[in-house]
PDB file of C-alpha atoms in Angstrom:
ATOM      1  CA  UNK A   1      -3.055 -11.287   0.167  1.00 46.00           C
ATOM      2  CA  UNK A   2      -3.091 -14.188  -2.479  1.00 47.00           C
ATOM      3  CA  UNK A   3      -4.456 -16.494   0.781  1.00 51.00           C
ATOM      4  CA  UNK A   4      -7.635 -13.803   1.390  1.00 62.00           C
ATOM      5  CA  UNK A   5      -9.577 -13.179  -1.312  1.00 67.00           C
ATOM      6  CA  UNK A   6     -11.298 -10.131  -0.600  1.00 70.00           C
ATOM      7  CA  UNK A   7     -15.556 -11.607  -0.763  1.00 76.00           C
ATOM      8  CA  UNK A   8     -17.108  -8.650   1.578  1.00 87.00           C
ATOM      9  CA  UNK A   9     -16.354  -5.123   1.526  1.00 91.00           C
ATOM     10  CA  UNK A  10     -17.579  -3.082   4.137  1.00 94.00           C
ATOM     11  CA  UNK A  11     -15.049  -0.065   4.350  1.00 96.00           C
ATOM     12  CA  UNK A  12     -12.235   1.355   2.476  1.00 97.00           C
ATOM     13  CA  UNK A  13     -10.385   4.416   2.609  1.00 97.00           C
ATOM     14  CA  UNK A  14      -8.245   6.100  -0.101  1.00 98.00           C
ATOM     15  CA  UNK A  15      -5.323   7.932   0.956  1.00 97.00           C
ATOM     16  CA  UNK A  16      -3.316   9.566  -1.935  1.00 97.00           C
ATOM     17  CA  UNK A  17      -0.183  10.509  -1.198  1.00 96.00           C
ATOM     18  CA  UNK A  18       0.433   9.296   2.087  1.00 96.00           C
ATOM     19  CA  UNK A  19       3.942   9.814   2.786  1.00 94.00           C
ATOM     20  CA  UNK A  20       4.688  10.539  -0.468  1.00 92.00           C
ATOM     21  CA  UNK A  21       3.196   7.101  -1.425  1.00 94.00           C
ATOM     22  CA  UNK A  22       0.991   7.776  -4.988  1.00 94.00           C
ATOM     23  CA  UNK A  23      -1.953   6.187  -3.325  1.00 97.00           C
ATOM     24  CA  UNK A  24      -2.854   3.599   0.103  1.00 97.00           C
ATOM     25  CA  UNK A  25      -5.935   1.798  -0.137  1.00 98.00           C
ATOM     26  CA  UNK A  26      -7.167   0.662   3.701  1.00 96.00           C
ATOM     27  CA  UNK A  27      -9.683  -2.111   3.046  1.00 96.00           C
ATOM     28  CA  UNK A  28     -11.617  -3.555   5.815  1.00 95.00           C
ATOM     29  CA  UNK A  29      -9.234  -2.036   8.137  1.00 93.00           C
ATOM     30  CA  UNK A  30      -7.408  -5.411   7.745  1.00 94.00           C
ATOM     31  CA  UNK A  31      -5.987  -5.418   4.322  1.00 95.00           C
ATOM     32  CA  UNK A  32      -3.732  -2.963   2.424  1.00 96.00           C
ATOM     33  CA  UNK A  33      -3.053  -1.937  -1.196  1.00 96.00           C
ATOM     34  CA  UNK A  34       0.388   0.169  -1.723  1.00 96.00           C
ATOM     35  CA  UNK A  35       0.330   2.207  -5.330  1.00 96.00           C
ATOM     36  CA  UNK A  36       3.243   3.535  -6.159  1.00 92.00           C
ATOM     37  CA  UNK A  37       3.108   5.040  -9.981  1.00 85.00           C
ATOM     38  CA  UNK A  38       6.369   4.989 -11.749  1.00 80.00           C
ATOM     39  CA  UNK A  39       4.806   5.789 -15.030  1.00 82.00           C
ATOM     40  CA  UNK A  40       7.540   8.434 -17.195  1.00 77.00           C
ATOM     41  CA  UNK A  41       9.505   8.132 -13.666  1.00 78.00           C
ATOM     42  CA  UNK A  42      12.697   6.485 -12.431  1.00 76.00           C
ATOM     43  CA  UNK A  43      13.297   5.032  -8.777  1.00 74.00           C
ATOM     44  CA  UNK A  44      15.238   7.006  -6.873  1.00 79.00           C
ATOM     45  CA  UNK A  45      17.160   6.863  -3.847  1.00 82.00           C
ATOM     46  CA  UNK A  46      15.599   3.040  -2.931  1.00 86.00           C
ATOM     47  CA  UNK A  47      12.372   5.203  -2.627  1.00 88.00           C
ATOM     48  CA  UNK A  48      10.975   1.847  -2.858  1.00 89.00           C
ATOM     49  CA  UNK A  49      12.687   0.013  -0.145  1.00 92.00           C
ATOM     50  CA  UNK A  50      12.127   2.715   1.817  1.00 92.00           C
ATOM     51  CA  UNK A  51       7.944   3.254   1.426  1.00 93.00           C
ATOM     52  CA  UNK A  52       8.067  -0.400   2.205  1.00 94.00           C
ATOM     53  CA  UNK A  53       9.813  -0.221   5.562  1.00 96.00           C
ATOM     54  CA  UNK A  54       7.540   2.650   6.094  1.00 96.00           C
ATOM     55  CA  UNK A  55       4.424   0.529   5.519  1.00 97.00           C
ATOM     56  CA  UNK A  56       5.419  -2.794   7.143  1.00 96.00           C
ATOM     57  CA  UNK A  57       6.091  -0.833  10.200  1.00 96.00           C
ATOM     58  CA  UNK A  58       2.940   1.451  10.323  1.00 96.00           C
ATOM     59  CA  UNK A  59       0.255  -1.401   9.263  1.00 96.00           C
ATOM     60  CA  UNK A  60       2.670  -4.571  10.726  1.00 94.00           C
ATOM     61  CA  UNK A  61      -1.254  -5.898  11.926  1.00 94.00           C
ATOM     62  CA  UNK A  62      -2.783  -5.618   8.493  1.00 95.00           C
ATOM     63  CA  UNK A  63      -1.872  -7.908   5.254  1.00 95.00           C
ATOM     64  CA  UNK A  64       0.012  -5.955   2.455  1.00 95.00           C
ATOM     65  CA  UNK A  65       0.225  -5.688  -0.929  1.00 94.00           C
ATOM     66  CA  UNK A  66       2.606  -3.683  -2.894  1.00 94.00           C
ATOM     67  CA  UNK A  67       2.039  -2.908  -6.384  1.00 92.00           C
ATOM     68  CA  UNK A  68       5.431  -0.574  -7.627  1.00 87.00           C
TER      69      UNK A  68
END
């Protein structure tokens, strides 16, 4: 998302734990935010790998970014 800044908001939609994902944030229908909170937590099981397949193959129209 570094190449769209973000100038107009019109929607957004918060969806904690989708999939087990900590939080998605849907902005503009065309960009995404992927939370995942690892705070007094380990990875496990590529858990991360994984939520990432997950979301580049449910939102494969919309520009990601993944903050683990």
């Amino acid at each position: 998302m570094s190449d769209d800044n973000i100038d107009y908001v019109n929607d957004i939609e918060i969806i904690p734990q989708w999939n087990n994902i900590d939080i998605l944030v849907i902005i503009n229908n065309s960009k995404l935010l992927v939370i995942e909170d690892k705070t007094n937590s380990e990875e496990h099981n590529n858990q991360l790998i994984r939520y990432k397949d997950l979301v580049d193959n449910e939102f494969e129209n919309q520009k990601r970014l993944y903050i683990f």
